[in-house]
mmCIF file of N, CA and C in Angstrom:
data_model
loop_
_atom_site.group_PDB
_atom_site.id
_atom_site.type_symbol
_atom_site.label_atom_id
_atom_site.label_comp_id
_atom_site.label_asym_id
_atom_site.label_seq_id
_atom_site.Cartn_x
_atom_site.Cartn_y
_atom_site.Cartn_z
ATOM 1 N N UNK A 856 -26.990 -35.659 -4.558
ATOM 2 C CA UNK A 856 -25.941 -35.669 -5.525
ATOM 3 C C UNK A 856 -24.702 -36.275 -4.918
ATOM 4 N N UNK A 857 -24.034 -37.181 -5.626
ATOM 5 C CA UNK A 857 -22.856 -37.967 -5.038
ATOM 6 C C UNK A 857 -21.713 -37.025 -5.239
ATOM 7 N N UNK A 858 -20.708 -37.256 -4.288
ATOM 8 C CA UNK A 858 -19.413 -36.455 -4.452
ATOM 9 C C UNK A 858 -18.614 -36.999 -5.676
ATOM 10 N N UNK A 859 -17.761 -36.084 -6.167
ATOM 11 C CA UNK A 859 -16.925 -36.489 -7.362
ATOM 12 C C UNK A 859 -15.939 -37.573 -6.861
ATOM 13 N N UNK A 860 -15.641 -38.488 -7.865
ATOM 14 C CA UNK A 860 -14.791 -39.607 -7.558
ATOM 15 C C UNK A 860 -13.373 -39.077 -7.391
ATOM 16 N N UNK A 861 -12.698 -39.764 -6.456
ATOM 17 C CA UNK A 861 -11.199 -39.536 -6.346
ATOM 18 C C UNK A 861 -10.575 -40.643 -7.107
ATOM 19 N N UNK A 862 -9.551 -40.324 -7.888
ATOM 20 C CA UNK A 862 -8.923 -41.376 -8.771
ATOM 21 C C UNK A 862 -7.388 -41.367 -8.489
ATOM 22 N N UNK A 863 -6.914 -42.665 -8.645
ATOM 23 C CA UNK A 863 -5.466 -42.871 -8.691
ATOM 24 C C UNK A 863 -5.180 -43.308 -10.112
ATOM 25 N N UNK A 864 -4.247 -42.561 -10.692
ATOM 26 C CA UNK A 864 -3.879 -42.864 -12.115
ATOM 27 C C UNK A 864 -2.592 -43.688 -12.079
ATOM 28 N N UNK A 865 -2.554 -44.929 -12.573
ATOM 29 C CA UNK A 865 -1.302 -45.668 -12.584
ATOM 30 C C UNK A 865 -0.741 -45.637 -14.005
ATOM 31 N N UNK A 866 0.527 -45.312 -14.068
ATOM 32 C CA UNK A 866 1.197 -45.120 -15.404
ATOM 33 C C UNK A 866 2.362 -46.216 -15.501
ATOM 34 N N UNK A 867 2.423 -46.934 -16.405
ATOM 35 C CA UNK A 867 3.453 -47.936 -16.658
ATOM 36 C C UNK A 867 3.111 -49.214 -16.361
ATOM 37 N N UNK A 868 3.850 -50.231 -16.662
ATOM 38 C CA UNK A 868 3.682 -51.696 -16.256
ATOM 39 C C UNK A 868 4.661 -52.080 -15.289
ATOM 40 N N UNK A 869 4.253 -52.355 -14.071
ATOM 41 C CA UNK A 869 5.210 -52.736 -13.073
ATOM 42 C C UNK A 869 6.041 -53.915 -13.372
ATOM 43 N N UNK A 870 7.301 -53.818 -12.972
ATOM 44 C CA UNK A 870 8.212 -54.989 -13.190
ATOM 45 C C UNK A 870 7.958 -55.996 -12.074
ATOM 46 N N UNK A 871 8.555 -57.102 -12.123
ATOM 47 C CA UNK A 871 8.363 -58.117 -11.108
ATOM 48 C C UNK A 871 8.639 -57.692 -9.707
ATOM 49 N N UNK A 872 9.519 -56.757 -9.498
ATOM 50 C CA UNK A 872 9.865 -56.227 -8.135
ATOM 51 C C UNK A 872 8.804 -55.245 -7.695
ATOM 52 N N UNK A 873 7.935 -54.762 -8.599
ATOM 53 C CA UNK A 873 6.966 -53.803 -8.197
ATOM 54 C C UNK A 873 5.464 -54.315 -8.121
ATOM 55 N N UNK A 874 5.258 -55.435 -8.743
ATOM 56 C CA UNK A 874 3.882 -55.963 -8.873
ATOM 57 C C UNK A 874 3.173 -56.075 -7.529
ATOM 58 N N UNK A 875 3.848 -56.673 -6.537
ATOM 59 C CA UNK A 875 3.181 -56.863 -5.233
ATOM 60 C C UNK A 875 2.869 -55.569 -4.553
ATOM 61 N N UNK A 876 3.714 -54.586 -4.703
ATOM 62 C CA UNK A 876 3.540 -53.219 -4.157
ATOM 63 C C UNK A 876 2.422 -52.491 -4.797
ATOM 64 N N UNK A 877 2.319 -52.655 -6.126
ATOM 65 C CA UNK A 877 1.201 -52.022 -6.870
ATOM 66 C C UNK A 877 -0.072 -52.677 -6.459
ATOM 67 N N UNK A 878 -0.113 -53.959 -6.257
ATOM 68 C CA UNK A 878 -1.370 -54.682 -5.870
ATOM 69 C C UNK A 878 -1.774 -54.177 -4.505
ATOM 70 N N UNK A 879 -0.913 -54.037 -3.488
ATOM 71 C CA UNK A 879 -1.199 -53.531 -2.210
ATOM 72 C C UNK A 879 -1.658 -52.065 -2.191
ATOM 73 N N UNK A 880 -1.152 -51.276 -3.091
ATOM 74 C CA UNK A 880 -1.544 -49.897 -3.261
ATOM 75 C C UNK A 880 -2.914 -49.812 -3.784
ATOM 76 N N UNK A 881 -3.166 -50.633 -4.754
ATOM 77 C CA UNK A 881 -4.526 -50.676 -5.428
ATOM 78 C C UNK A 881 -5.529 -51.073 -4.387
ATOM 79 N N UNK A 882 -5.273 -52.071 -3.537
ATOM 80 C CA UNK A 882 -6.204 -52.500 -2.563
ATOM 81 C C UNK A 882 -6.388 -51.334 -1.527
ATOM 82 N N UNK A 883 -5.434 -50.674 -1.043
ATOM 83 C CA UNK A 883 -5.512 -49.591 -0.149
ATOM 84 C C UNK A 883 -6.329 -48.488 -0.787
ATOM 85 N N UNK A 884 -6.046 -48.150 -2.012
ATOM 86 C CA UNK A 884 -6.734 -47.047 -2.745
ATOM 87 C C UNK A 884 -8.245 -47.379 -2.766
ATOM 88 N N UNK A 885 -8.630 -48.651 -3.004
ATOM 89 C CA UNK A 885 -9.987 -49.013 -3.126
ATOM 90 C C UNK A 885 -10.662 -48.944 -1.732
ATOM 91 N N UNK A 886 -9.937 -49.349 -0.720
ATOM 92 C CA UNK A 886 -10.424 -49.277 0.658
ATOM 93 C C UNK A 886 -10.749 -47.797 1.017
ATOM 94 N N UNK A 887 -9.876 -46.903 0.545
ATOM 95 C CA UNK A 887 -10.011 -45.441 0.838
ATOM 96 C C UNK A 887 -11.046 -44.708 -0.012
ATOM 97 N N UNK A 888 -11.616 -45.499 -0.898
ATOM 98 C CA UNK A 888 -12.761 -44.895 -1.704
ATOM 99 C C UNK A 888 -12.203 -44.280 -3.059
ATOM 100 N N UNK A 889 -11.101 -44.632 -3.388
ATOM 101 C CA UNK A 889 -10.518 -44.267 -4.718
ATOM 102 C C UNK A 889 -10.876 -45.196 -5.807
ATOM 103 N N UNK A 890 -10.934 -44.569 -6.962
ATOM 104 C CA UNK A 890 -11.067 -45.380 -8.221
ATOM 105 C C UNK A 890 -9.707 -45.424 -8.845
ATOM 106 N N UNK A 891 -9.260 -46.674 -9.167
ATOM 107 C CA UNK A 891 -8.012 -46.930 -9.757
ATOM 108 C C UNK A 891 -8.174 -46.908 -11.271
ATOM 109 N N UNK A 892 -7.338 -46.212 -11.973
ATOM 110 C CA UNK A 892 -7.534 -46.111 -13.395
ATOM 111 C C UNK A 892 -6.099 -46.068 -14.119
ATOM 112 N N UNK A 893 -6.134 -46.570 -15.427
ATOM 113 C CA UNK A 893 -4.943 -46.514 -16.220
ATOM 114 C C UNK A 893 -5.051 -45.422 -17.323
ATOM 115 N N UNK A 894 -6.235 -44.756 -17.306
ATOM 116 C CA UNK A 894 -6.540 -43.666 -18.325
ATOM 117 C C UNK A 894 -6.830 -42.423 -17.604
ATOM 118 N N UNK A 895 -6.103 -41.399 -17.985
ATOM 119 C CA UNK A 895 -6.506 -40.082 -17.402
ATOM 120 C C UNK A 895 -7.877 -39.723 -17.791
ATOM 121 N N UNK A 896 -8.588 -39.207 -16.827
ATOM 122 C CA UNK A 896 -10.014 -38.826 -17.042
ATOM 123 C C UNK A 896 -10.086 -37.373 -16.520
ATOM 124 N N UNK A 897 -11.053 -36.806 -16.970
ATOM 125 C CA UNK A 897 -11.394 -35.354 -16.677
ATOM 126 C C UNK A 897 -11.635 -35.286 -15.233
ATOM 127 N N UNK A 898 -10.778 -34.635 -14.465
ATOM 128 C CA UNK A 898 -10.977 -34.320 -13.050
ATOM 129 C C UNK A 898 -10.890 -35.421 -12.100
ATOM 130 N N UNK A 899 -10.561 -35.189 -10.830
ATOM 131 C CA UNK A 899 -10.668 -36.255 -9.822
ATOM 132 C C UNK A 899 -9.353 -36.913 -9.592
ATOM 133 N N UNK A 900 -8.337 -36.851 -10.396
ATOM 134 C CA UNK A 900 -7.128 -37.562 -10.153
ATOM 135 C C UNK A 900 -6.340 -36.856 -9.112
ATOM 136 N N UNK A 901 -6.101 -37.589 -8.033
ATOM 137 C CA UNK A 901 -5.460 -37.042 -6.874
ATOM 138 C C UNK A 901 -4.028 -37.509 -6.777
ATOM 139 N N UNK A 902 -3.833 -38.771 -7.181
ATOM 140 C CA UNK A 902 -2.456 -39.307 -7.206
ATOM 141 C C UNK A 902 -2.090 -39.883 -8.558
ATOM 142 N N UNK A 903 -0.862 -39.700 -8.940
ATOM 143 C CA UNK A 903 -0.398 -40.264 -10.110
ATOM 144 C C UNK A 903 0.851 -41.080 -9.762
ATOM 145 N N UNK A 904 0.703 -42.431 -9.880
ATOM 146 C CA UNK A 904 1.691 -43.395 -9.510
ATOM 147 C C UNK A 904 2.348 -43.983 -10.768
ATOM 148 N N UNK A 905 3.612 -43.852 -10.810
ATOM 149 C CA UNK A 905 4.298 -44.265 -12.014
ATOM 150 C C UNK A 905 5.367 -45.355 -11.598
ATOM 151 N N UNK A 906 5.665 -46.271 -12.529
ATOM 152 C CA UNK A 906 6.644 -47.270 -12.270
ATOM 153 C C UNK A 906 8.069 -46.607 -12.175
ATOM 154 N N UNK A 907 9.065 -47.310 -11.629
ATOM 155 C CA UNK A 907 10.358 -46.842 -11.489
ATOM 156 C C UNK A 907 10.897 -46.502 -12.952
ATOM 157 N N UNK A 908 10.535 -47.438 -13.947
ATOM 158 C CA UNK A 908 11.040 -47.163 -15.275
ATOM 159 C C UNK A 908 10.486 -45.856 -15.829
ATOM 160 N N UNK A 909 9.191 -45.563 -15.713
ATOM 161 C CA UNK A 909 8.630 -44.353 -16.200
ATOM 162 C C UNK A 909 9.216 -43.153 -15.502
ATOM 163 N N UNK A 910 9.365 -43.261 -14.109
ATOM 164 C CA UNK A 910 10.050 -42.139 -13.301
ATOM 165 C C UNK A 910 11.393 -41.871 -13.736
ATOM 166 N N UNK A 911 12.105 -43.006 -14.244
ATOM 167 C CA UNK A 911 13.460 -42.952 -14.713
ATOM 168 C C UNK A 911 13.625 -42.367 -16.143
ATOM 169 N N UNK A 912 12.516 -42.077 -16.796
ATOM 170 C CA UNK A 912 12.549 -41.502 -18.116
ATOM 171 C C UNK A 912 12.328 -42.460 -19.250
ATOM 172 N N UNK A 913 12.181 -43.725 -19.025
ATOM 173 C CA UNK A 913 11.988 -44.754 -20.064
ATOM 174 C C UNK A 913 10.391 -44.797 -20.240
ATOM 175 N N UNK A 914 9.943 -44.129 -21.336
ATOM 176 C CA UNK A 914 8.460 -44.047 -21.514
ATOM 177 C C UNK A 914 8.048 -44.254 -22.988
ATOM 178 N N UNK A 915 6.894 -44.856 -23.132
ATOM 179 C CA UNK A 915 6.393 -45.074 -24.469
ATOM 180 C C UNK A 915 5.786 -43.667 -24.946
ATOM 181 N N UNK A 916 5.504 -43.607 -26.195
ATOM 182 C CA UNK A 916 4.788 -42.343 -26.609
ATOM 183 C C UNK A 916 3.421 -42.139 -25.942
ATOM 184 N N UNK A 917 2.726 -43.194 -25.682
ATOM 185 C CA UNK A 917 1.470 -43.064 -24.968
ATOM 186 C C UNK A 917 1.629 -42.574 -23.600
ATOM 187 N N UNK A 918 2.611 -43.145 -22.916
ATOM 188 C CA UNK A 918 2.922 -42.664 -21.503
ATOM 189 C C UNK A 918 3.464 -41.166 -21.507
ATOM 190 N N UNK A 919 4.163 -40.804 -22.562
ATOM 191 C CA UNK A 919 4.605 -39.394 -22.656
ATOM 192 C C UNK A 919 3.358 -38.440 -22.735
ATOM 193 N N UNK A 920 2.421 -38.920 -23.532
ATOM 194 C CA UNK A 920 1.170 -38.085 -23.725
ATOM 195 C C UNK A 920 0.407 -37.998 -22.401
ATOM 196 N N UNK A 921 0.290 -39.108 -21.695
ATOM 197 C CA UNK A 921 -0.398 -39.069 -20.437
ATOM 198 C C UNK A 921 0.307 -38.137 -19.382
ATOM 199 N N UNK A 922 1.638 -38.293 -19.312
ATOM 200 C CA UNK A 922 2.388 -37.350 -18.331
ATOM 201 C C UNK A 922 2.278 -36.024 -18.821
ATOM 202 N N UNK A 923 2.244 -35.725 -20.097
ATOM 203 C CA UNK A 923 2.114 -34.255 -20.569
ATOM 204 C C UNK A 923 0.835 -33.703 -20.070
ATOM 205 N N UNK A 924 -0.291 -34.540 -20.135
ATOM 206 C CA UNK A 924 -1.593 -34.107 -19.632
ATOM 207 C C UNK A 924 -1.615 -33.925 -18.151
ATOM 208 N N UNK A 925 -0.809 -34.636 -17.468
ATOM 209 C CA UNK A 925 -0.733 -34.515 -15.990
ATOM 210 C C UNK A 925 0.106 -33.314 -15.604
ATOM 211 N N UNK A 926 1.165 -33.094 -16.342
ATOM 212 C CA UNK A 926 1.944 -31.913 -16.170
ATOM 213 C C UNK A 926 1.105 -30.644 -16.131
ATOM 214 N N UNK A 927 0.141 -30.615 -16.984
ATOM 215 C CA UNK A 927 -0.711 -29.453 -17.128
ATOM 216 C C UNK A 927 -1.603 -29.196 -15.752
ATOM 217 N N UNK A 928 -1.820 -30.245 -15.025
ATOM 218 C CA UNK A 928 -2.603 -30.126 -13.802
ATOM 219 C C UNK A 928 -1.770 -29.741 -12.562
ATOM 220 N N UNK A 929 -0.482 -29.829 -12.635
ATOM 221 C CA UNK A 929 0.353 -29.525 -11.529
ATOM 222 C C UNK A 929 0.592 -30.589 -10.542
ATOM 223 N N UNK A 930 0.063 -31.782 -10.823
ATOM 224 C CA UNK A 930 0.226 -32.897 -9.925
ATOM 225 C C UNK A 930 1.628 -33.453 -10.212
ATOM 226 N N UNK A 931 2.208 -34.033 -9.217
ATOM 227 C CA UNK A 931 3.494 -34.737 -9.411
ATOM 228 C C UNK A 931 3.306 -36.199 -9.491
ATOM 229 N N UNK A 932 4.240 -36.846 -10.040
ATOM 230 C CA UNK A 932 4.249 -38.297 -10.171
ATOM 231 C C UNK A 932 4.887 -38.851 -8.927
ATOM 232 N N UNK A 933 4.300 -39.896 -8.414
ATOM 233 C CA UNK A 933 4.835 -40.612 -7.203
ATOM 234 C C UNK A 933 5.223 -42.058 -7.535
ATOM 235 N N UNK A 934 6.218 -42.496 -6.811
ATOM 236 C CA UNK A 934 6.529 -43.900 -6.910
ATOM 237 C C UNK A 934 5.537 -44.678 -6.061
ATOM 238 N N UNK A 935 5.414 -45.899 -6.236
ATOM 239 C CA UNK A 935 4.419 -46.705 -5.444
ATOM 240 C C UNK A 935 4.734 -46.580 -3.927
ATOM 241 N N UNK A 936 5.977 -46.481 -3.520
ATOM 242 C CA UNK A 936 6.293 -46.235 -2.080
ATOM 243 C C UNK A 936 5.751 -44.883 -1.519
ATOM 244 N N UNK A 937 6.045 -43.907 -2.307
ATOM 245 C CA UNK A 937 5.549 -42.542 -1.826
ATOM 246 C C UNK A 937 4.073 -42.476 -1.820
ATOM 247 N N UNK A 938 3.485 -43.035 -2.868
ATOM 248 C CA UNK A 938 1.931 -42.948 -2.945
ATOM 249 C C UNK A 938 1.335 -43.777 -1.755
ATOM 250 N N UNK A 939 1.982 -44.828 -1.407
ATOM 251 C CA UNK A 939 1.424 -45.671 -0.333
ATOM 252 C C UNK A 939 1.521 -44.853 0.990
ATOM 253 N N UNK A 940 2.653 -44.221 1.163
ATOM 254 C CA UNK A 940 2.893 -43.308 2.334
ATOM 255 C C UNK A 940 1.872 -42.272 2.427
ATOM 256 N N UNK A 941 1.659 -41.544 1.368
ATOM 257 C CA UNK A 941 0.641 -40.384 1.328
ATOM 258 C C UNK A 941 -0.773 -40.941 1.557
ATOM 259 N N UNK A 942 -1.043 -41.992 0.916
ATOM 260 C CA UNK A 942 -2.418 -42.556 1.007
ATOM 261 C C UNK A 942 -2.722 -43.145 2.396
ATOM 262 N N UNK A 943 -1.697 -43.642 3.062
ATOM 263 C CA UNK A 943 -1.866 -44.258 4.298
ATOM 264 C C UNK A 943 -2.510 -43.232 5.354
ATOM 265 N N UNK A 944 -2.043 -42.029 5.222
ATOM 266 C CA UNK A 944 -2.622 -40.969 6.153
ATOM 267 C C UNK A 944 -3.618 -40.052 5.323
ATOM 268 N N UNK A 945 -3.855 -40.367 4.027
ATOM 269 C CA UNK A 945 -4.718 -39.623 3.117
ATOM 270 C C UNK A 945 -4.527 -38.110 3.072
ATOM 271 N N UNK A 946 -3.197 -37.745 3.292
ATOM 272 C CA UNK A 946 -2.923 -36.315 3.001
ATOM 273 C C UNK A 946 -2.459 -36.166 1.642
ATOM 274 N N UNK A 947 -2.702 -34.964 1.048
ATOM 275 C CA UNK A 947 -2.439 -34.738 -0.351
ATOM 276 C C UNK A 947 -0.940 -34.615 -0.516
ATOM 277 N N UNK A 948 -0.362 -35.206 -1.666
ATOM 278 C CA UNK A 948 1.052 -35.040 -1.910
ATOM 279 C C UNK A 948 1.294 -33.609 -2.488
ATOM 280 N N UNK A 949 0.292 -32.852 -2.754
ATOM 281 C CA UNK A 949 0.442 -31.528 -3.153
ATOM 282 C C UNK A 949 0.924 -31.413 -4.612
ATOM 283 N N UNK A 950 1.335 -30.149 -4.968
ATOM 284 C CA UNK A 950 1.834 -29.939 -6.269
ATOM 285 C C UNK A 950 3.319 -30.272 -6.346
ATOM 286 N N UNK A 951 3.753 -30.450 -7.595
ATOM 287 C CA UNK A 951 5.090 -30.653 -7.912
ATOM 288 C C UNK A 951 5.953 -29.521 -7.337
ATOM 289 N N UNK A 952 7.101 -29.908 -6.672
ATOM 290 C CA UNK A 952 7.963 -28.811 -6.173
ATOM 291 C C UNK A 952 8.632 -28.040 -7.250
#
């Protein structure tokens, strides 16, 4: 039996200043055995990475729904910088403070 997939959920569309960072994070995530997704799936989401715009409160109705689902899990949303740091040493960012 294979182990459950670990997922990184990306929320938002990165601006021009975030695109390269998101690409680097996606590559690192893949190297670390994570599945990168834009759709919340049942179980396995370990990191939720959101754009600066989404973190700042500018969200579409669809993004609001996704974040509402994530709120129920206790996971916190990370910026691309924070997620890269956590994933670099593969420690869990833990629950929202």
